[in-house]
C-alpha positions in Angstrom: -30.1 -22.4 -64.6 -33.0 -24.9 -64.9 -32.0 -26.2 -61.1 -32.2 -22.9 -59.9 -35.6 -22.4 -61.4 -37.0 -25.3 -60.2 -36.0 -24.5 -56.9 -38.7 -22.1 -56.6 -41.9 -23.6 -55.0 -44.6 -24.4 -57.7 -48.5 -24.6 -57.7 -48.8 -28.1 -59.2 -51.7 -30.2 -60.6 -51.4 -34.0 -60.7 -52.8 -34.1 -64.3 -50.4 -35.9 -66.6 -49.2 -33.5 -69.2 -49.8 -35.1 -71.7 -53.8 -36.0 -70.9 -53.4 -32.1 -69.9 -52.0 -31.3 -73.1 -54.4 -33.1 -74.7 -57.8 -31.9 -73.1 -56.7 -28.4 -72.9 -54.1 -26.8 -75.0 -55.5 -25.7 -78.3 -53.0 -25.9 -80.8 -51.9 -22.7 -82.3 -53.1 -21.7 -85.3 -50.7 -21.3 -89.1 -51.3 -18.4 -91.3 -52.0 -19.4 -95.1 -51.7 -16.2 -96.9 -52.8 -16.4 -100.4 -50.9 -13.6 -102.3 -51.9 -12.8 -105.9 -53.3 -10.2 -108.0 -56.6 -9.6 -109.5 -59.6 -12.1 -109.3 -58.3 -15.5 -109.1 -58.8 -18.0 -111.8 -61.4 -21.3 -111.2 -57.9 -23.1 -110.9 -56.9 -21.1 -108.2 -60.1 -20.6 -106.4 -60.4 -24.4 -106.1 -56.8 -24.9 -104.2 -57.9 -22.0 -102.1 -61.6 -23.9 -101.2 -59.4 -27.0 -100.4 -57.6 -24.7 -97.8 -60.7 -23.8 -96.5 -62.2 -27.6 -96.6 -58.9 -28.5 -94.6 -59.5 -25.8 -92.0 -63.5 -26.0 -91.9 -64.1 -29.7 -92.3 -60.8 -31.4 -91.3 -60.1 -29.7 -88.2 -57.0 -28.2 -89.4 -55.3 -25.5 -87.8 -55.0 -23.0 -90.2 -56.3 -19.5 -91.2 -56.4 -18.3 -94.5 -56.4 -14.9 -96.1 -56.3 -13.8 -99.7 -53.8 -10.8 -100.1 -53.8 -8.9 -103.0 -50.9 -7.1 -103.5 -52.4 -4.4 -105.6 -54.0 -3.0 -102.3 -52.7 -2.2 -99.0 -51.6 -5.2 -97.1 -52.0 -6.2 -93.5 -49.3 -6.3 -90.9 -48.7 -10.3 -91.6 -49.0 -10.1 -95.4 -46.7 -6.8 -95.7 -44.4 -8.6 -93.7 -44.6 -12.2 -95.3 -44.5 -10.4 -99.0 -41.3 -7.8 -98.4 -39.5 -10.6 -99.3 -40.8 -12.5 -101.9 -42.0 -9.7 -103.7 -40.3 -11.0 -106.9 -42.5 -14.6 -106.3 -44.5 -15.2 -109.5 -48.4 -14.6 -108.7 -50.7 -16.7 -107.1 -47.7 -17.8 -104.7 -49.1 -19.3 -100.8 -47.1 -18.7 -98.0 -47.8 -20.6 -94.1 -46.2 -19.4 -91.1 -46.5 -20.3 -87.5 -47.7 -17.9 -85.7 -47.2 -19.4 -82.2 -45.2 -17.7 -79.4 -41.4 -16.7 -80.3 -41.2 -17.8 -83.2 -44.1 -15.7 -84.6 -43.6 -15.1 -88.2 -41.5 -18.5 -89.3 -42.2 -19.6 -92.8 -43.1 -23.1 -92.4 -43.5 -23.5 -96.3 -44.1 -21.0 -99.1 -44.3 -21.8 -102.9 -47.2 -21.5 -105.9 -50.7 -21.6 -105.3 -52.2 -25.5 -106.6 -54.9 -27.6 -105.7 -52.8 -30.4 -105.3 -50.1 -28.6 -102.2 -53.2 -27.4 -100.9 -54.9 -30.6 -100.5 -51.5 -32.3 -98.8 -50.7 -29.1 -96.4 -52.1 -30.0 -93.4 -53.1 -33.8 -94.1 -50.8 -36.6 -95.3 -50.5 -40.5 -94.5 -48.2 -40.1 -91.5 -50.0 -36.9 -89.8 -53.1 -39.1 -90.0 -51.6 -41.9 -88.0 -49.9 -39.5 -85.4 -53.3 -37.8 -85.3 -55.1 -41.3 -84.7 -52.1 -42.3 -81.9 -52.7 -39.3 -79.9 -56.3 -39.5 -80.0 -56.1 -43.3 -78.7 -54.2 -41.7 -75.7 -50.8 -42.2 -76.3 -48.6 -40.5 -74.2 -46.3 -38.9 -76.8 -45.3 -40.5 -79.9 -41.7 -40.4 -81.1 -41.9 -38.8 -84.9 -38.7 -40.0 -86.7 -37.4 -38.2 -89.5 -34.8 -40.5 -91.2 -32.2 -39.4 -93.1 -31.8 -41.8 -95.4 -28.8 -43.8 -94.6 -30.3 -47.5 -93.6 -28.1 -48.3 -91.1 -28.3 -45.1 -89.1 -31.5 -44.9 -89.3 -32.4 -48.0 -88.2 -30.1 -47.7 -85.1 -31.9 -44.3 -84.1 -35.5 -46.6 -84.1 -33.8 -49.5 -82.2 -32.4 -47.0 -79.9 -36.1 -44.8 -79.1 -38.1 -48.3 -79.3 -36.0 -50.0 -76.8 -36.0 -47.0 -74.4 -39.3 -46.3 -74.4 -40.0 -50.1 -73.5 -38.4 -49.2 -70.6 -39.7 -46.3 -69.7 -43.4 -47.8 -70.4 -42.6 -50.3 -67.3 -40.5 -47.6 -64.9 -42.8 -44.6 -65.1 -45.6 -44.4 -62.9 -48.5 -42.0 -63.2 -48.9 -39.3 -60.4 -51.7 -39.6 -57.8 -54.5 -38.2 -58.2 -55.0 -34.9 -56.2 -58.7 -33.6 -54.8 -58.4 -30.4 -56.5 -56.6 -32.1 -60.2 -58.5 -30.3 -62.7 -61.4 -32.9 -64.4 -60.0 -35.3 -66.9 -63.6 -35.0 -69.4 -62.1 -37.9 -71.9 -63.5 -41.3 -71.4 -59.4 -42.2 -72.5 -58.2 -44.8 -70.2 -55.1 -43.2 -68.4 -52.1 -45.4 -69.3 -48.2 -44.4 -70.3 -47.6 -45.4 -74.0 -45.2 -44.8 -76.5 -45.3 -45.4 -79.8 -42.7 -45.1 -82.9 -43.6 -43.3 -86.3 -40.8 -43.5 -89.1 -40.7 -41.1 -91.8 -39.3 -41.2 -94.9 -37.2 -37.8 -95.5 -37.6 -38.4 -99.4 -41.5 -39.2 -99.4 -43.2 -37.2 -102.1 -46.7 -37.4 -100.1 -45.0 -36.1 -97.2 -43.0 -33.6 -98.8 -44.8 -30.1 -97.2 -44.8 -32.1 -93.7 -41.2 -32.6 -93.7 -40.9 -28.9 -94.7 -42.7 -27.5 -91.9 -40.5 -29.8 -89.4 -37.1 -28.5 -90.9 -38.7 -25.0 -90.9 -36.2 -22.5 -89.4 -34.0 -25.1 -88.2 -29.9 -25.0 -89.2 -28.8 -26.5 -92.1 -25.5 -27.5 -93.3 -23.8 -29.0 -96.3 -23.4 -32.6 -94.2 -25.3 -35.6 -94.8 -28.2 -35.5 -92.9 -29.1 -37.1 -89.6 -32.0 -39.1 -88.1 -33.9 -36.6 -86.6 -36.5 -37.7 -83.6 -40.1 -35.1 -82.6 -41.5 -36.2 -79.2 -44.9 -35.5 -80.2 -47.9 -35.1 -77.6 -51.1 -33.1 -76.9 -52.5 -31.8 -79.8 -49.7 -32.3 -81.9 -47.0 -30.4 -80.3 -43.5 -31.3 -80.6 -41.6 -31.1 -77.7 -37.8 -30.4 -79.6 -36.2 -31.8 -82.0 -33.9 -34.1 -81.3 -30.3 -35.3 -83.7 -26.7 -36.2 -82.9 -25.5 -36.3 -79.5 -29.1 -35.3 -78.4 -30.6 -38.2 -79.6 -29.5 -40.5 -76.5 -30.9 -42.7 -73.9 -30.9 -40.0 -71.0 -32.7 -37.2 -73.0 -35.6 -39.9 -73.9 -35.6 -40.9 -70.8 -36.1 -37.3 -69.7 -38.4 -36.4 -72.0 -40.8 -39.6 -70.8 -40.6 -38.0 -67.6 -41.4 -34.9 -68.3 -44.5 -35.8 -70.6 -45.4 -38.5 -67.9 -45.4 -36.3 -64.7 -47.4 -33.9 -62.9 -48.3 -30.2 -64.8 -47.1 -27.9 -63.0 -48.3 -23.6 -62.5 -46.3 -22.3 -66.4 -48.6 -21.4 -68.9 -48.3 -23.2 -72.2 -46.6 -20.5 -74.2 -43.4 -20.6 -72.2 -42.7 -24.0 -73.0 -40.1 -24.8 -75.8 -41.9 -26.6 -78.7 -44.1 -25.7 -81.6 -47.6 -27.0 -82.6 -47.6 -29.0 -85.7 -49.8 -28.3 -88.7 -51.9 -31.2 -88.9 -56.0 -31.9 -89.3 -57.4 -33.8 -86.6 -60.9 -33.5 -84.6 -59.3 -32.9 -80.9 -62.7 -32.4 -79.4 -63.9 -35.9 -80.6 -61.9 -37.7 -77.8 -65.1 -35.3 -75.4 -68.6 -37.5 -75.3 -70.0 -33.5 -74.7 -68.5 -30.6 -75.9 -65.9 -29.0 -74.0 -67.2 -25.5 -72.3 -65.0 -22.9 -73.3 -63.5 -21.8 -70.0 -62.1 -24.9 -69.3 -60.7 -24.9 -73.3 -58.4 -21.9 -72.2 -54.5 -23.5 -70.7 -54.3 -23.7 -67.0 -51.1 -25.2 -66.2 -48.0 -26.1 -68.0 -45.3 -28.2 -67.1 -41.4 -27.1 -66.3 -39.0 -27.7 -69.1 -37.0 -31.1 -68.6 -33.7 -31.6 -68.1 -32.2 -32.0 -71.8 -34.5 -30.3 -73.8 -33.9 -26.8 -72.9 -32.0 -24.0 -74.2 -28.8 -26.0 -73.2 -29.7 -28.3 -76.1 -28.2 -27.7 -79.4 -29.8 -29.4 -82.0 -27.9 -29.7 -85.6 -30.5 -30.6 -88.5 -28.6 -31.7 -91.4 -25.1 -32.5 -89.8 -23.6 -35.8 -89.7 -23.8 -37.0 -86.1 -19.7 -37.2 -86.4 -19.7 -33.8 -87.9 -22.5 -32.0 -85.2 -19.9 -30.7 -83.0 -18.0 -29.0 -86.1 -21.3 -27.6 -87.0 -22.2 -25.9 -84.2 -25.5 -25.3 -85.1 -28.8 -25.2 -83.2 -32.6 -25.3 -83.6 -32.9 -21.1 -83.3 -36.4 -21.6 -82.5 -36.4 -23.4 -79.5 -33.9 -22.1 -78.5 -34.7 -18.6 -78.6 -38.5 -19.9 -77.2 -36.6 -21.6 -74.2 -34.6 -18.3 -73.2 -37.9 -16.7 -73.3 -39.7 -19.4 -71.4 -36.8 -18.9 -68.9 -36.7 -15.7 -68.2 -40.7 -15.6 -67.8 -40.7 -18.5 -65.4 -38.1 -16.6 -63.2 -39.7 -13.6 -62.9 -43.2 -16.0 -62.3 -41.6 -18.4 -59.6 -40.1 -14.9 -58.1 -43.5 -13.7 -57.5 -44.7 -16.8 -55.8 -42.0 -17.4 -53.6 -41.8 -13.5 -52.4 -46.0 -13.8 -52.0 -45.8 -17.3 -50.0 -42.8 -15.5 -47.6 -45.5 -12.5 -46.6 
């Protein structure tokens, strides 16, 4: 399916994608709705003014609307709340509201100061944040599992493929008509390695919003690796069989290479909820025309919907599980059938 795809002729950019990713694509905003009833108390106001201090003054991306469920709710809120209607009151609920999976419930539990203040900032999102704005190329998020000895074998086995791939890959050439890089970034391929703890309390609404809609099981639970690049976005998540030289190899490649003519929201991944000041890596602000996505590049070999990822299995017991990330997978299938109706159209208007 992806060959045949591919096959169709595309209008390409030499831009990197992930120097595109991170000049251009704005990362998608998550919905913090704040359900509760009545005025709030000074208790609850203040968590709410630290959601609003992450979104206004750390850069996060992140809405938030108060809801009281004594009134008529908006579409979102009405949806979020048919099922938690039974939640004691204030309770907060974020969802991603970026392309298929509109709606997921990336983490949902009582209003406090201190969840609000760790919901989009936390020590490892800072240092991914800081990574990405240096100009790395992607870096590899690992989620451990806990077992020592697997986990260190999943690090030793990104870290020594992506020292490979740092000398093998080779930028694309610059083309006349490349849209203008505005970052004063030098242009390198670089990979770097984040570990984190599954069981760190600081960490603990991150880790939710990674495992958000992905399949559990009752197996132990697996190293899981998040390409990360752009503005935050994860590329897949990647666990058991998945997690292997070739895929990181491929997805290297893909983040490495040229954009190509897809538009952002056909592309299997999800934005992560993090703060970070994107535009800082500009020495002027960026005009908003050029803020809006002009390319996006084809979905790599490996990291499409032929890739099942099982979140929660034993890498022994991910075939038995048969379980896969429903979100990009579902996001994938979409992205597919909108890129062959796309590349259709080009290839029927370049024959006439």
């Amino acid at each position: 399916m992806l060959t045949f795809l591919c096959a169709f002729p595309a209008l390409a950019c030499n831009v990197p994608v992930f120097r595109y990713a991170l000049e251009r694509w704005q990362a998608e905003p998550y919905e913090a709705v704040v359900f509760h009833r009545g005025p709030l108390s000074p208790a609850d106001r203040a968590a709410v003014v630290a959601l609003e201090k992450a979104r206004d003054d750390a850069h996060a991306n992140l809405n938030v609307t108060l809801a009281d469920v004594d009134f008529p709710l908006g579409r979102l809120p009405a949806k979020l709340w048919k099922s938690r209607t039974n939640a004691p009151l204030p309770h907060l609920v974020v969802s991603y509201q970026g392309g298929a999976t509109e709606g997921l419930v990336a983490w949902a539990g009582p209003l406090g100061e201190s969840t609000a203040r760790t919901l989009a900032e936390s020590p490892v999102r800072r240092a991914l944040a800081k990574e990405l704005l240096a100009g790395k190329s992607a870096v590899w998020l690992l989620l451990e599992s806990g077992n020592a000895s697997a986990d260190a074998a999943a690090a030793a086995l990104i870290e020594k493929e992506l020292r490979v791939q740092e000398k093998e890959l080779e930028l694309p050439p610059a083309a006349p008509d490349d849209p203008k890089m505005r970052a004063k970034l030098p242009l390198r391929i670089a990979f770097s390695v984040l570990r984190l703890p599954r069981t760190d309390p600081a960490e603990a609404p991150f880790i939710t919003q990674l495992l958000a809609g992905e399949s559990q099981t009752n197996q132990p639970p697996v190293p899981v690796a998040f390409p990360v690049f752009g503005r935050g976005r994860a590329l897949a998540a990647l666990s058991g069989g998945d997690l292997s030289a070739d895929v990181i190899e491929s997805a290297s490649r893909f983040l490495t290479g040229a954009c190509s003519c897809e538009v952002k929201e056909l592309n299997p991944g999800k934005d992560l909820l993090l703060a970070a000041d994107w535009d800082s890596i500009f020495e002027e602000a960026l005009p908003p025309e050029e803020r809006t996505p002009l390319a996006n590049p084809a979905i790599p070999p490996g990291l499409g919907p032929e890739t099942n990822t099982v979140i929660g299995a034993s890498t022994a017991g991910a075939n038995s599980a048969a379980a896969a990330n429903q979100n990009f997978l579902r996001l994938a299938l979409t992205s597919l059938v909108a890129l062959g109706l796309f590349c259709g159209a080009v290839a029927l208007w370049r024959k006439s």
